[in-house]
Structures are given as C-alpha cells and as structure tokens.
Amino acid sequence: MLWLRTWKLGVKSLLLHPMRSLLTILGILIGVSSVIWLLAIGEGISAKAQEQIEQLGANNVIVRSVRPIGEVSIAGRGSAEYGLMREDFRRLEDILGDSLEKIIPIREKKRAIEYKGVRTEGRLVGCTDDYATLMKLNVRSGRFLNALDNENRSQHCILASELANELFPTSEPLGKNIYLPDHEEYYKIIGVLQPRAATAAVGGSIAGQDFSADVYIPIKTWQDRIGDTIRTNRDGSFERETVELNQITMQVKNKDDVLNVSESVKVILGDVHDQAGDVSIVIPLELLEQAKTTRFMFMVFMGLIAAISLLVGGIGIMNIMLATVTERTREIGIRRALGAKRKDIIRQFLVETVVLSVVGGLVGILLGLLCPLCFQFARWCMERFRPDLMAAIPEAVRDVAPLIVPVSIPIAFGISVTVGVIFGLYPAYRAAQLDPIEALRHE
Amino acid sequence: MTFAARIDNVRKTYTLKSEVVHALNGVTFDIPTGDYVAIMGASGSGKSTLLNMLGCLDRPTSGKLSLGEQDVTTMSDDQLSAVRATKIGFVFQSYNLIQQLTVVENIEVPLYYQGRVTTSDRKRCRELAKMVGLEERLDHRPNQLSGGQQQRVAIARSLVNDPYFMLADEPTGNLDSKTTEEILSLFDKLNSEGRTIVIVTHEDEVGARSKRVVRMRDGVVLSDKPSAEENFVISDHAKTANAENGVPSA
Ligand SMILES: Nc1ncnc2c1ncn2[C@@H]1O[C@H](COP(=O)(O)OP(=O)(O)OP(=O)(O)O)[C@@H](O)[C@H]1O
Ligand SMILES: [Mg+2]
C-alpha cells in the first residue's frame, strides 16, 4: 500500500467533517495538555517545598525548644521554664563533635530596639560567628561576629539591612550604639548585612524565618548581660519565661551521617526532654525524603487524573470512528470489491484516528507548554485588577510556579497516539470484518 | 481453448432463521476467454449471486469455481482480494463510485490495492477517462456527473488494472436507452479487444448485444444458447441504434 496516499486520504476524509474532527481532536487535546499542566503544577509545588527544605540545609539537624502546651502559667504566677539547656549543647558538642562541621547555639527573642528616639521591634538573636555562614548571611559593611566577640562578651551587634535602613535612614549605622529599652543596654553596631530573602515555613515543623528585623549579638554576651529569664508584659500582667537556648543547629560533615547523628541527638537529649515535650528535632533531610515521596504520590495522582481525561478523549475518538464506519459502509464495500484486503481497510481507518490523535497531541503539547505563561498572566491580571482577592489567596497557592516536566511531553504524546490507535482499532476492525456484498448493499 | 472461468456444480445456500434459501442450486457452465455472456432471468433467480461468486466477492457453499488456472473456492480472504485487485473489473448497477474522490482518483482506486501507482499508471488513468469520453471532467466529483457519465467512470475504473474478466451487474439498469447504447458500445469495443465480459441484465436490448445468453430460474441454468438463437423483443429505438452500430437484428 502507498502510505502517503493513505495519509492524504485520511486527512481528506477528516476534512470532510471539519467540525466533527475538531471536536474529536479537542478531546485528545484536553487530555494531553492536562497531562502536561497537572504534572507541571505538581512539579512546581513540590519543587518549591523541596527548595524550602534545602534552604534549611540537607546536612543540618536542628533542635528547637518548644513551649510545652498547658504550661502557660505555673501556679498562676505566669512563669515558664523549658527547652534546651547549655548542658545539652555541651554534651552534643562533646559526643558528636567529630562528625559535625559546625554546632551553633541560638537564643532569640523579639525586643524593642531604639536609636535616638526612633523605636522599632526587632528580633534579637544570640549566636556564634558560624551563624552567618550557616544561614548564608552576607555582610554589606563592617563584619559579622567573631570568636573574640563571644569570648570577651563584647557588646557588639550586627543589624539586618532593612532594620538598619529603618533606624538610620540618612546616617551611617556603623559605630553607633543601639539601645535595648527592655534591658537598658547599649550595643555597638559593627556590621550591617545584605538583604536576605525570608525562608518559608516547612510543613508544621519550622516556622518561616524573616531576617529583615534581626539584630545579632554574641550568645555569651546574652547569657551574661541579659540572662535566661525574660520578662514580658502581656496584657498588663508580667510573664516570665526562662529558656537557656532556643535552638541548636548542627551541620553534619558527611551527608550519609545525617540520620545516624539525628538518632544520636535524640538519645543524648534523653528522656527528660522527651517527657517534658519541650524539644523538637527537625531533620531537613528526612523532610526532603518525605517530600520526595509526597511528590511521587502527587505525580501519580495527577497522572491518574490526566489519564482519565485522555481515556475520555479516546472514547470520543472511538465513538466518532464507529459512526464514520457506519456512514462509510458503502465505501468500504466498494474498496473491498476493488481489491482492498482487510488490513488495507484497517489501515485506512487507523490512519484517521492516528491523524486525529497526533494533531490533538501536538496542539495539546503546545497548550501544555503555555502553562507557566498562563499562570503568570493570571497572576498579573489578578494583581492588577483584584489585588484584594489576590492577597486573600493562601501563599502556597498564590506562589505556585508550574515547572514543565520535560518527560511529560514525550509521555503525553506517546499516550495520545496510543489512545488513538487503541480506540481506533476496534472501529477499524469492525470495518474490515464487514462482508463486501452486505457493505455494497448498504444505503 | 482457454477458459476465463469454469463453474462446476456450484451451490449457494443461505440459512436464515426459519428457512434455507438455495440461491444457486447446482450451476455448471464454462466461460471461454473472450466470450461475452449475458445472464438473464427473473428477479431472485440467482444472477447476482452467481456474478458475485465469479467476482470473488463470495464463496460457493459447494462445487468448484476456477478463474483461469486458479481454483478460487479454497482461497483465503486475502487471496480473493488479490484476485479482485488484479484480474477482475466490476461494474455495478448503482455505479458505486466513492463520493469524496474525483473522477481520476476514482479510476485510480484499484491500483492502490495492487500496491503501486506509477506515473505511467497516472497516464493510463487519463487515457481511460479519455476513452470513456470524460477527459474534460477529470477533477469533477461523482455528484457533479450524470448517471451515464458515472457509469462510464465505473467502466474506466474496472479497466484500470487491465482485468481479464469484466463483470457487470445490470450496468444499464439505471440508464436511459441512449446512454445504455453508449455503454453497450463500450462493452462491444472492449470485447472486440479480447476481454471476457459477463453481464447480468433484464433488458433484451442488452442481451441481444452479447454472444451468448444464459437464462436462469430458481438457482439453476434454464438455457444456454448463442444470443442469435434468442427471440429478443427489441424496441424500435434500440433497433435503430443497433443498426447504426452494424448489429443485425434477430
Ligand atoms: N445474503 C442473503 N441472505 C439470504 N438470502 C439471500 C441473500 N442474498 C441473496 N439471497 C437470496 O438468494 C436469491 C437470489 O438472489 P440474487 O440477488 O442472486 O437474485 P437476482 O437474480 O440477482 O435478482 P434481481 O434480478 O432482483 O437482482 C434470492 O431469493 C435472495 O433472496
Ligand atoms: Mg441482482
């Protein structure tokens, strides 16, 4: 048989019913582009989750103090004591020191910050010199804390870029002293950081972190000068909270050790914290693995939905082809009488379904590739015309950036052609099985 | 003598729900190469059934049928298709052209099923269209042609694979006497070029143009004689036409 002729003939027959062919193509098209869209959206969501987790550092093990539930006020005195101890830190350092690249104790609290009558709220962070490297903080001017600052308990601080701009809109912050009214202390600014994008929350384990209002001081200085107990004025009544360390971040030298180290951390911290429920361990690597599993399941789920829509498209093809075969029974009879073999008839009808599904597949791929653009456009429109609505959408949804999964293109195309062939096969087979004489009599 | 077809005690029975129909009930006759046979008989006598069998569209229930040297009774569906594609030219009462194809494309159809369409084939299609007087209409569609013109396209199509057997089932049944005459003179010409023709007809005018008439009734052959021995009743119009073509009236 002459393939070119068969294809031409197929296209010609399809053009005879343009509307019908168009609708059939639409079925496949929607199926194919939904495969690409759904996979792209799924990939976008999970890639973002993964990125957030990676920001925490895949090599890190993070232990945080959490305020136990129900311990808000002991005996009505409004005081609470919980969380990681310096003793915990020392033991972790002693026992795990060899497998750790860094181990950083962190103390943090929201505090009022003042400079020459300008008052704002900042986050006071007590830490060591390693903190900057770990959190990828870069200095704009001056320097970050060093080991000496901690040793000497010096009253030095480093400001986040945005906070510095707020307190020193016109003057140079370096060398000036900021005032902490809660503690009646002055700290000399020795460095200002470059802006650092906030990290998003990861699941329920770790809150998002905004670096823009941070003030970093040596943790030893905090311990000596501010102390562990902090009084806050909440709704007119004072509340005391005693916490030695808010967080210990460990960076493991070798990625393969992360899970072992985290197991050891649990053992070292021991039952006391476990029972008190005042410590939580976050292992980004573990979250990463979970995210990968979730992502896989998500993909499977999305794939399933897409497969269903392709199936519907396929049924559309089959429906149309069955109608076509009935309609063209006479033609089939004529062709058989003129010497067409059964397989020639099968080929003729199969070519038509393949043309339909290939065209649907190609256009579907094009529309699929437009997915990220469509998202951008929709977001742009929303921001421009309904910013109020846009703000109401949860961040996780608002910021989804679909990522085209490259393999989804050949997969979608392959599936569409396969669907075309599979659903075209039965009508074509029916056509070929027609008795030539019966077919010739058909009116 | 070589034979285009040999029919040996061929039977065809259709088993319906309540009854058995014997469409052919033991038919035996030979068709020598170059013969021009008219099969005549009442409606339902089995003419079309016999013709379809000669055309390899159908297989006998029993008996033997050979085309040339080949026994077609035992052939597979594909083999029968191949025989139809290469040896047989069909002409139907209802023309049976493919509506979405043009005249020249319709003429080409049997060539696809032989697996080749060369440029010389293309040329041949044009020549055939010219032979049947449609060279001006190559790109017309069947619905733009008259019945006679459509039937001429069908004849050109039946000739494109250079068949050795031409089968026509009431080819003039839908045509007026003038067009009938045009078609019949085409058959005359083809037969004089040596092609074997079998034609099923009700019309005496058509029967009279053949060399031999096989009359059928209830699935059996009633008579089989040279057409000169038949007493055809031919209308005046047809007589004049025949006279013009140099056919002696019986
Ligand atoms: N597929 C079939 N199933 C059952 N019976 C059939 C079938 N085809 C033909 N017959 C029967 O076989 C007999 C012969 O039919 P056929 O078509 O050969 O007649 P015919 O001589 O061509 O008649 P006409 O001149 O009306 O065309 C008829 O009685 C018909 O009813
Ligand atoms: Mg008939």
XYZ file of C-alpha atoms and ligand atoms in Angstrom:
725
model
C 0.000 0.000 0.000
C 1.057 3.516 -0.577
C 1.488 5.182 2.759
C 1.496 8.710 1.530
C -1.781 8.125 -0.287
C -3.288 6.558 2.785
C -2.339 9.563 4.923
C -3.615 12.012 2.355
C -6.840 10.094 2.077
C -7.190 10.031 5.854
C -6.720 13.768 6.163
C -9.123 14.321 3.296
C -11.853 12.229 4.892
C -11.358 14.076 8.157
C -11.629 17.440 6.439
C -14.941 16.311 5.038
C -16.371 16.762 8.532
C -14.276 19.570 9.963
C -16.466 20.253 12.981
C -16.642 16.619 13.948
C -12.907 16.159 13.582
C -12.257 19.319 15.564
C -14.360 18.153 18.487
C -12.650 14.785 18.481
C -9.263 16.463 18.431
C -10.400 18.651 21.307
C -10.949 15.574 23.445
C -7.376 14.391 22.930
C -6.016 17.900 23.157
C -7.533 18.468 26.559
C -6.207 15.137 27.712
C -2.671 15.823 26.542
C -2.461 19.360 27.825
C -3.926 18.339 31.156
C -1.179 15.732 31.492
C 1.399 18.442 30.983
C -0.396 21.027 33.108
C -1.069 18.771 36.040
C 2.448 17.405 36.057
C 3.866 20.921 35.742
C 1.767 22.220 38.621
C 2.627 19.200 40.727
C 6.289 19.664 39.946
C 6.058 23.375 40.712
C 4.527 22.768 44.112
C 6.882 20.033 45.146
C 9.947 21.745 43.742
C 9.105 24.710 45.934
C 8.656 22.542 49.013
C 11.942 20.886 48.236
C 13.700 24.194 47.787
C 12.389 25.376 51.146
C 13.670 22.273 52.818
C 17.003 22.582 51.092
C 17.252 26.115 52.424
C 17.257 24.613 55.878
C 20.272 22.646 54.787
C 20.145 18.998 53.905
C 23.191 18.397 56.088
C 21.659 20.014 59.140
C 19.992 18.670 62.222
C 18.006 21.327 64.043
C 16.842 21.041 67.632
C 14.420 23.663 68.870
C 12.922 24.480 72.208
C 9.167 24.439 72.171
C 6.979 25.767 74.883
C 5.090 22.781 76.256
C 1.355 23.007 75.861
C -0.553 23.810 79.030
C 2.413 25.279 80.852
C 1.477 28.854 80.215
C 1.196 29.755 83.863
C 2.500 27.666 86.686
C 0.545 28.229 89.865
C -0.873 31.406 88.410
C 2.476 33.094 88.609
C 2.868 33.470 84.881
C 6.265 31.897 84.602
C 7.563 29.159 82.381
C 10.852 27.322 82.229
C 11.563 24.941 79.438
C 13.689 23.993 76.475
C 17.289 23.269 75.598
C 20.000 23.732 78.185
C 23.575 24.789 77.759
C 24.346 21.391 79.258
C 22.571 19.793 76.315
C 24.705 21.834 73.969
C 27.933 20.800 75.687
C 27.011 17.145 75.590
C 26.077 17.280 71.932
C 29.344 19.060 71.185
C 31.418 16.578 73.187
C 29.851 13.415 71.886
C 29.126 14.324 68.287
C 31.846 16.900 67.741
C 33.834 14.680 65.387
C 31.054 14.167 62.897
C 29.902 17.786 62.965
C 31.154 20.583 60.792
C 29.520 23.209 62.978
C 27.318 23.326 66.038
C 25.641 26.601 66.831
C 23.666 27.578 69.940
C 20.989 30.154 69.293
C 18.918 32.313 71.595
C 16.298 34.618 70.134
C 13.556 36.959 71.289
C 11.509 39.802 69.904
C 12.711 43.001 71.539
C 12.246 46.711 71.182
C 15.209 48.477 69.582
C 15.872 52.204 69.804
C 18.172 54.689 68.284
C 17.872 58.374 69.116
C 14.157 58.199 69.852
C 13.293 56.009 66.849
C 11.832 52.855 68.229
C 11.036 49.651 66.389
C 10.631 45.998 67.092
C 13.412 43.668 66.112
C 14.438 40.098 66.672
C 17.389 39.822 68.965
C 19.478 36.779 68.061
C 22.271 35.497 70.214
C 24.601 33.268 68.248
C 28.184 32.492 67.341
C 30.315 33.518 64.388
C 29.333 30.352 62.439
C 25.750 31.529 62.191
C 26.470 33.803 59.225
C 27.976 31.014 57.137
C 25.229 28.607 58.087
C 22.394 30.969 57.233
C 24.226 32.378 54.210
C 24.225 35.894 55.586
C 26.480 38.340 53.781
C 27.911 41.486 55.272
C 27.237 44.768 53.485
C 29.598 46.814 55.615
C 31.690 46.135 58.689
C 31.936 42.496 59.762
C 29.929 39.699 61.374
C 30.589 38.432 64.902
C 33.829 36.593 65.503
C 35.045 34.191 68.190
C 36.585 37.025 70.204
C 33.254 38.823 70.493
C 31.902 35.800 72.316
C 34.981 35.247 74.415
C 35.043 38.872 75.532
C 31.278 39.089 75.954
C 31.547 42.228 73.925
C 28.505 44.433 73.437
C 28.664 44.293 69.657
C 25.797 43.798 67.280
C 25.136 43.311 63.580
C 21.970 44.701 62.005
C 19.874 43.315 59.197
C 19.801 45.559 56.168
C 16.149 46.589 56.446
C 16.348 47.274 60.165
C 19.461 49.394 59.657
C 17.670 51.405 56.997
C 14.755 51.971 59.313
C 16.802 53.161 62.264
C 19.386 55.035 60.214
C 17.505 56.420 57.235
C 20.168 59.018 56.496
C 23.227 58.374 58.649
C 25.840 55.637 58.677
C 24.969 52.957 61.285
C 28.497 51.559 61.733
C 29.968 52.534 65.053
C 26.682 53.816 66.505
C 25.097 52.322 69.603
C 21.549 50.976 69.588
C 19.554 50.826 72.777
C 17.528 47.894 74.110
C 14.959 49.546 76.404
C 13.778 46.227 77.903
C 17.220 45.524 79.265
C 18.640 49.019 79.441
C 21.641 48.009 77.414
C 23.622 49.569 74.584
C 25.173 47.634 71.720
C 27.661 48.967 69.236
C 26.972 48.292 65.584
C 29.968 46.593 63.996
C 28.310 45.327 60.816
C 25.298 45.631 58.542
C 24.093 42.711 56.455
C 22.900 42.492 52.879
C 19.192 41.824 52.458
C 18.328 38.168 52.803
C 15.124 36.650 51.436
C 12.843 35.150 54.027
C 12.577 31.388 54.222
C 9.129 29.907 54.126
C 7.616 27.646 56.698
C 8.189 23.970 56.184
C 5.179 21.861 56.971
C 4.412 22.344 60.646
C 7.934 21.685 61.840
C 9.625 25.003 61.348
C 8.156 28.467 61.079
C 9.170 30.716 58.250
C 12.061 32.945 59.061
C 12.202 36.603 58.208
C 15.680 38.034 58.527
C 14.770 41.636 57.929
C 14.494 42.760 61.557
C 17.368 40.768 63.014
C 19.932 42.072 65.464
C 22.780 39.632 66.088
C 24.764 39.695 69.307
C 27.255 37.204 70.797
C 25.369 34.492 72.677
C 27.775 34.655 75.609
C 27.019 38.349 75.970
C 23.329 37.498 76.046
C 23.906 34.893 78.732
C 25.896 37.232 80.939
C 24.131 40.505 80.403
C 20.531 39.627 79.573
C 20.271 36.251 81.229
C 17.960 33.334 80.602
C 14.854 34.767 82.146
C 12.981 37.326 80.207
C 10.017 39.202 81.490
C 7.395 40.277 79.067
C 4.449 42.462 79.654
C 1.480 40.696 78.222
C -1.883 42.424 78.537
C -0.784 44.296 81.624
C 0.445 41.265 83.548
C 4.053 40.244 83.591
C 5.114 36.888 82.388
C 8.472 35.291 82.994
C 9.997 32.871 80.617
C 13.221 31.056 81.270
C 14.925 29.494 78.316
C 18.635 28.779 78.034
C 18.783 28.109 74.318
C 16.074 28.414 71.667
C 17.844 26.338 69.110
C 20.885 24.249 68.411
C 21.764 23.833 64.785
C 24.224 21.137 63.840
C 25.785 20.833 60.455
C 26.903 17.284 59.783
C 30.180 16.817 57.875
C 29.034 13.883 55.817
C 25.542 13.726 54.385
C 25.415 9.961 54.880
C 25.780 10.512 58.639
C 22.798 12.822 58.989
C 20.330 10.161 60.031
C 22.790 8.498 62.428
C 23.613 11.819 64.007
C 19.959 12.684 64.417
C 19.411 9.345 66.137
C 22.286 10.091 68.482
C 20.888 13.562 69.136
C 17.632 12.014 70.298
C 19.498 9.697 72.649
C 21.752 12.438 74.014
C 18.886 14.797 74.690
C 17.377 11.910 76.580
C 14.075 11.139 78.180
C 13.783 14.320 80.191
C 13.089 16.468 77.185
C 11.095 13.722 75.594
C 8.709 13.551 78.533
C 8.534 17.282 79.000
C 7.829 17.620 75.299
C 9.794 20.855 75.221
C 12.179 19.986 72.365
C 11.578 19.171 68.762
C 14.072 17.816 66.302
C 13.867 18.832 62.668
C 15.836 16.822 60.162
C 15.601 18.562 56.777
C 16.988 15.512 55.026
C 14.174 13.408 56.412
C 11.668 16.061 55.376
C 13.301 16.025 51.982
C 12.796 12.290 51.681
C 9.197 12.699 52.776
C 8.726 15.500 50.283
C 10.072 13.239 47.566
C 7.620 10.517 48.467
C 4.781 13.007 48.646
C 5.855 14.375 45.315
C 5.880 10.939 43.771
C 2.391 10.221 45.060
C 1.248 13.606 43.899
C 2.610 12.906 40.437
C 0.905 9.541 40.325
C -2.345 11.160 41.379
C -2.075 13.948 38.830
C -1.060 11.430 36.205
C -4.146 9.424 37.024
C -6.442 12.392 36.551
C -4.744 13.188 33.278
C -5.013 9.578 32.183
C -8.735 9.685 32.826
C -9.143 12.727 30.648
C -7.154 11.005 27.917
C -9.377 7.994 28.288
C -12.397 10.210 27.776
C -10.707 11.641 24.681
C -10.081 8.121 23.454
C -13.704 7.168 23.916
C -14.580 10.261 21.893
C -12.368 9.014 19.080
C -13.912 5.581 19.208
C -17.409 6.991 19.149
C -16.693 9.127 16.109
C -14.921 6.352 14.279
C -17.768 3.919 14.859
C -20.134 6.494 13.394
C -17.755 7.059 10.490
C -17.505 3.374 9.762
C -21.277 3.007 9.657
C -21.561 6.059 7.500
C -18.955 4.789 5.090
C -20.048 1.154 4.915
C -20.780 1.538 1.239
C -17.331 2.932 0.535
C -15.799 0.038 2.432
C -17.791 -2.378 0.243
C -16.622 -0.645 -2.917
C -12.999 -0.718 -1.828
C -13.243 -4.380 -0.897
C -14.811 -5.179 -4.288
C -11.964 -3.342 -5.975
C -9.394 -5.493 -4.222
C -8.774 -3.958 -0.789
C -7.631 -6.513 1.758
C -8.957 -6.421 5.305
C -5.698 -4.956 6.508
C -5.962 -2.159 3.936
C -9.312 -1.174 5.408
C -7.941 -1.364 8.947
C -5.026 0.804 7.930
C -7.274 3.352 6.280
C -9.366 3.904 9.398
C -6.469 3.626 11.786
C -4.643 6.338 9.914
C -7.592 8.625 10.512
C -7.585 8.059 14.246
C -3.828 8.451 14.378
C -4.082 11.732 12.490
C -6.741 12.907 14.941
C -4.746 11.914 17.977
C -1.420 13.190 16.647
C -2.896 16.571 15.818
C -4.628 16.618 19.207
C -1.370 15.578 20.827
C 0.738 18.246 19.142
C -1.670 21.085 19.816
C -2.105 19.737 23.346
C 1.645 19.878 23.872
C 1.745 23.459 22.645
C -1.039 24.430 25.038
C 0.699 22.454 27.752
C 3.897 24.404 27.258
C 1.962 27.612 27.701
C 1.055 26.573 31.251
C 3.682 28.630 33.116
C 2.863 31.629 30.941
C -0.848 31.252 31.626
C -0.114 31.187 35.328
C 1.989 34.300 35.105
C -0.672 36.031 33.103
C -3.430 35.031 35.507
C -1.340 36.242 38.422
C -0.597 39.510 36.658
C -4.286 40.055 35.924
C -5.251 39.292 39.493
C -2.638 41.598 40.911
C -3.643 44.371 38.591
C -7.394 44.150 38.802
C -8.189 42.405 42.072
C -5.244 42.812 44.426
C -7.621 42.333 47.359
C -8.637 38.899 46.126
C -5.040 38.054 45.352
C -3.998 38.864 48.914
C -6.719 36.588 50.220
C -5.330 33.572 48.393
C -3.065 31.427 50.564
C 0.586 31.930 49.803
C 1.109 28.293 48.895
C -1.419 28.650 46.084
C -0.525 32.177 45.053
C 3.139 31.470 44.559
C 2.843 28.217 42.645
C 5.117 28.365 39.643
C 4.400 25.445 37.328
C 7.515 23.678 36.133
C 7.241 21.789 32.869
C 8.466 18.255 33.422
C 10.395 17.515 30.226
C 9.479 13.828 30.103
C 5.806 14.715 30.300
C 5.961 15.855 26.680
C 7.009 12.589 25.043
C 4.851 10.718 27.544
C 1.768 12.783 26.760
C 2.390 12.475 23.056
C 3.047 8.751 23.249
C -0.078 8.199 25.279
C -2.232 10.230 22.917
C -1.037 8.253 19.910
C -1.505 5.018 21.796
C -5.007 6.073 22.797
C -5.708 6.914 19.141
C -4.511 3.529 17.989
C -6.206 1.542 20.725
C -9.560 3.246 20.420
C -9.306 3.350 16.646
C -8.511 -0.311 16.368
C -11.943 -1.628 17.200
C -13.889 0.549 14.726
C -11.292 -0.212 12.056
C -11.560 -3.906 12.810
C -15.334 -3.697 12.573
C -14.997 -2.025 9.194
C -12.657 -4.712 7.949
C -14.933 -7.522 9.087
C -17.858 -6.238 7.028
C -18.984 -8.617 4.338
C -18.238 -6.922 0.992
C -21.604 -7.836 -0.510
C -23.534 -6.672 2.532
C -21.497 -3.479 2.582
C -22.207 -2.827 -1.086
C -25.927 -3.167 -0.461
C -25.819 -0.703 2.412
C -27.571 2.517 1.647
C -9.500 -23.389 -25.765
C -8.641 -21.418 -22.627
C -11.265 -20.581 -20.066
C -11.788 -17.352 -18.215
C -13.943 -19.224 -15.739
C -15.220 -22.726 -15.129
C -18.251 -23.207 -12.950
C -18.772 -26.748 -11.773
C -21.946 -27.675 -9.914
C -21.820 -24.554 -7.781
C -24.343 -24.195 -4.973
C -25.004 -21.369 -2.623
C -27.360 -21.704 0.298
C -28.287 -19.046 2.782
C -29.508 -20.355 6.108
C -31.976 -17.936 7.554
C -33.772 -18.233 10.848
C -36.751 -20.190 9.592
C -35.745 -21.399 6.154
C -32.911 -22.369 3.864
C -32.632 -20.369 0.646
C -30.959 -22.093 -2.271
C -29.759 -19.076 -4.211
C -27.743 -21.312 -6.547
C -28.740 -24.901 -6.887
C -26.028 -26.618 -8.938
C -24.883 -24.337 -11.709
C -22.441 -25.644 -14.292
C -21.030 -23.853 -17.311
C -17.735 -22.648 -18.726
C -16.811 -19.216 -19.951
C -14.136 -19.333 -22.656
C -11.683 -16.456 -22.835
C -13.025 -13.670 -24.998
C -16.663 -14.662 -24.518
C -19.440 -12.123 -23.977
C -22.098 -13.723 -21.783
C -25.417 -12.243 -20.753
C -27.028 -13.796 -17.685
C -30.766 -13.278 -17.724
C -33.680 -14.435 -15.657
C -36.414 -13.410 -13.299
C -35.766 -11.471 -10.175
C -34.423 -13.687 -7.408
C -33.215 -16.364 -9.796
C -29.632 -16.084 -8.507
C -27.968 -13.941 -11.173
C -26.289 -11.531 -8.814
C -25.247 -14.359 -6.521
C -23.529 -16.070 -9.437
C -21.873 -12.885 -10.603
C -20.583 -12.069 -7.127
C -19.091 -15.515 -6.992
C -17.374 -15.046 -10.335
C -16.083 -11.784 -8.927
C -14.639 -13.490 -5.860
C -16.819 -11.425 -3.548
C -18.459 -14.584 -2.306
C -17.584 -18.240 -1.996
C -19.739 -21.162 -3.092
C -21.274 -23.380 -0.403
C -20.248 -26.330 -2.525
C -18.978 -27.061 -6.006
C -15.906 -25.758 -7.721
C -15.124 -22.449 -9.333
C -11.901 -21.672 -11.166
C -10.772 -18.438 -12.702
C -8.127 -19.067 -15.351
C -5.953 -21.770 -13.842
C -6.779 -20.896 -10.224
C -9.279 -22.677 -8.025
C -10.858 -19.849 -6.070
C -13.107 -21.982 -3.862
C -10.351 -22.670 -1.363
C -8.706 -19.276 -1.324
C -8.298 -17.147 1.790
C -9.916 -13.748 2.125
C -6.629 -12.005 1.300
C -6.034 -14.163 -1.745
C -9.537 -13.418 -3.000
C -8.826 -9.711 -2.518
C -5.673 -10.079 -4.562
C -7.616 -11.787 -7.367
C -10.190 -8.983 -7.349
C -7.437 -6.399 -7.419
C -5.599 -7.902 -10.376
C -7.971 -9.922 -12.532
C -11.462 -8.589 -12.170
C -13.212 -5.440 -13.285
C -16.569 -4.714 -11.660
C -19.359 -2.532 -12.990
C -22.429 -2.119 -10.781
C -25.954 -1.022 -11.455
C -25.587 1.822 -8.945
C -22.142 2.879 -10.242
C -20.612 2.685 -6.758
C -18.137 5.494 -7.115
C -16.519 6.902 -3.983
C -18.185 10.241 -3.445
C -15.315 12.164 -1.922
C -12.892 11.275 -4.728
C -12.631 12.950 -8.119
C -13.122 11.137 -11.423
C -9.456 10.435 -11.905
C -8.969 9.435 -8.266
C -11.876 7.018 -8.524
C -10.289 5.445 -11.565
C -7.027 5.063 -9.619
C -8.522 3.247 -6.616
C -7.916 -0.368 -7.764
C -4.263 0.474 -8.372
C -3.623 1.164 -4.675
C -4.622 -2.330 -3.849
C -2.104 -3.710 -6.279
C 0.497 -1.770 -4.334
C 1.708 0.611 -6.975
C 0.751 3.836 -8.672
C 3.435 4.915 -11.123
C 3.403 7.915 -13.400
C 2.616 5.661 -16.319
C -0.400 4.430 -14.334
C -1.489 8.029 -13.908
C -1.213 8.490 -17.629
C -3.230 5.332 -18.159
C -5.998 6.641 -15.904
C -6.196 9.757 -18.034
C -6.265 7.709 -21.210
C -9.072 5.567 -19.824
C -11.001 8.678 -18.869
C -10.497 9.878 -22.402
C -11.601 6.539 -23.830
C -14.907 6.782 -21.953
C -15.204 10.393 -23.077
C -14.588 12.162 -19.739
C -11.235 13.840 -20.335
C -12.866 17.209 -19.620
C -14.161 16.022 -16.269
C -11.136 14.578 -14.538
C -11.441 16.670 -11.416
C -15.203 16.503 -11.052
C -16.846 14.645 -8.226
C -19.385 11.880 -8.873
C -22.276 14.075 -7.730
C -21.406 16.525 -10.479
C -21.870 13.866 -13.175
C -24.905 12.327 -14.854
C -25.729 8.658 -14.329
C -24.303 7.675 -17.705
C -21.129 9.623 -17.022
C -20.783 7.980 -13.619
C -21.216 4.567 -15.194
C -18.501 5.408 -17.701
C -16.184 6.370 -14.848
C -17.011 2.997 -13.278
C -16.138 1.241 -16.531
C -12.851 3.150 -16.783
C -12.148 2.140 -13.180
C -12.900 -1.504 -13.903
C -10.368 -1.411 -16.724
C -7.513 0.267 -14.908
C -5.940 -2.939 -13.625
C -6.215 -4.472 -17.098
C -8.569 -7.202 -15.851
C -9.115 -10.258 -17.822
C -12.630 -10.565 -16.675
C -15.228 -7.849 -16.728
C -18.316 -8.379 -14.623
C -21.312 -6.099 -14.837
C -24.473 -6.402 -12.743
C -27.248 -4.608 -14.593
C -24.894 -1.840 -15.672
C -27.604 -0.120 -17.696
C -30.437 -0.656 -15.219
C -30.472 2.993 -14.199
C -29.804 4.489 -17.616
C -31.999 5.672 -20.494
C -31.800 3.947 -23.856
C -29.403 6.444 -25.395
C -26.920 6.215 -22.552
C -27.444 2.463 -22.462
C -26.363 2.409 -26.059
C -23.202 4.371 -25.288
C -22.291 1.947 -22.516
C -23.075 -1.079 -24.666
C -20.879 0.110 -27.492
C -18.081 0.496 -24.968
C -18.600 -3.143 -23.973
C -18.622 -4.158 -27.617
C -15.329 -2.426 -28.104
C -13.781 -3.998 -25.023
C -14.953 -7.437 -26.086
C -13.588 -6.988 -29.572
C -10.228 -6.177 -27.935
C -10.366 -9.660 -26.396
C -11.738 -9.075 -22.928
C -14.137 -11.592 -21.405
C -17.386 -9.972 -20.332
C -20.182 -11.299 -18.163
C -23.188 -9.072 -17.853
C -26.349 -9.556 -15.792
C -29.393 -7.938 -17.320
C -33.175 -7.867 -17.613
C -33.188 -5.996 -20.877
C -33.473 -7.739 -24.226
C -31.571 -4.911 -25.904
C -28.597 -5.644 -23.696
C -28.892 -9.408 -24.045
C -29.015 -9.102 -27.817
C -25.601 -7.445 -27.879
C -23.895 -10.405 -26.183
C -22.561 -13.502 -27.887
C -24.250 -15.929 -25.544
C -27.231 -15.876 -23.234
C -27.502 -17.937 -20.031
C -31.037 -17.971 -18.675
C -31.571 -18.805 -15.014
C -34.521 -19.694 -12.846
C -34.599 -20.595 -9.149
C -30.871 -21.015 -8.935
C -30.406 -23.315 -11.915
C -29.448 -22.720 -15.527
C -32.551 -22.934 -17.704
C -30.958 -22.449 -21.080
C -27.580 -21.572 -22.514
C -27.505 -20.578 -26.212
C -25.870 -18.137 -28.628
C -27.752 -14.846 -28.468
C -28.608 -15.126 -32.165
C -30.912 -18.028 -31.275
C -32.878 -15.968 -28.733
C -36.090 -14.228 -29.693
C -35.409 -10.818 -28.296
C -38.086 -8.220 -28.414
C -36.250 -5.060 -29.256
C -37.785 -1.642 -29.220
C -37.657 0.467 -32.364
C -35.347 2.941 -30.826
C -32.852 0.279 -29.839
C -33.139 -1.336 -33.286
C -32.143 1.867 -34.996
C -29.288 2.239 -32.587
C -28.206 -1.332 -33.248
C -28.478 -0.845 -36.977
C -26.299 2.224 -36.724
C -23.734 0.108 -34.953
C -23.942 -2.604 -37.533
C -25.613 -5.147 -35.261
C -28.007 -7.364 -37.134
C -31.399 -7.596 -35.505
C -32.630 -11.065 -34.694
N -27.471 -12.571 1.975
C -28.556 -13.266 1.654
N -29.253 -13.908 2.609
C -30.320 -14.623 2.336
N -30.804 -14.781 1.098
C -30.167 -14.194 0.093
C -29.021 -13.408 0.303
N -28.577 -12.958 -0.889
C -29.440 -13.418 -1.804
N -30.387 -14.169 -1.229
C -31.450 -14.837 -1.898
O -30.914 -15.560 -2.980
C -31.765 -15.468 -4.087
C -31.053 -14.980 -5.310
O -30.712 -13.644 -5.110
P -29.993 -12.751 -6.231
O -29.665 -11.456 -5.644
O -28.871 -13.563 -6.805
O -31.144 -12.587 -7.300
P -31.082 -11.838 -8.691
O -31.262 -12.867 -9.699
O -29.863 -11.023 -8.780
O -32.347 -10.913 -8.597
P -32.555 -9.446 -9.160
O -32.781 -9.565 -10.620
O -33.764 -8.964 -8.444
O -31.316 -8.681 -8.808
C -32.924 -14.584 -3.692
O -34.027 -15.403 -3.367
C -32.453 -13.878 -2.480
O -33.495 -13.649 -1.601
Mg -29.403 -8.914 -8.819
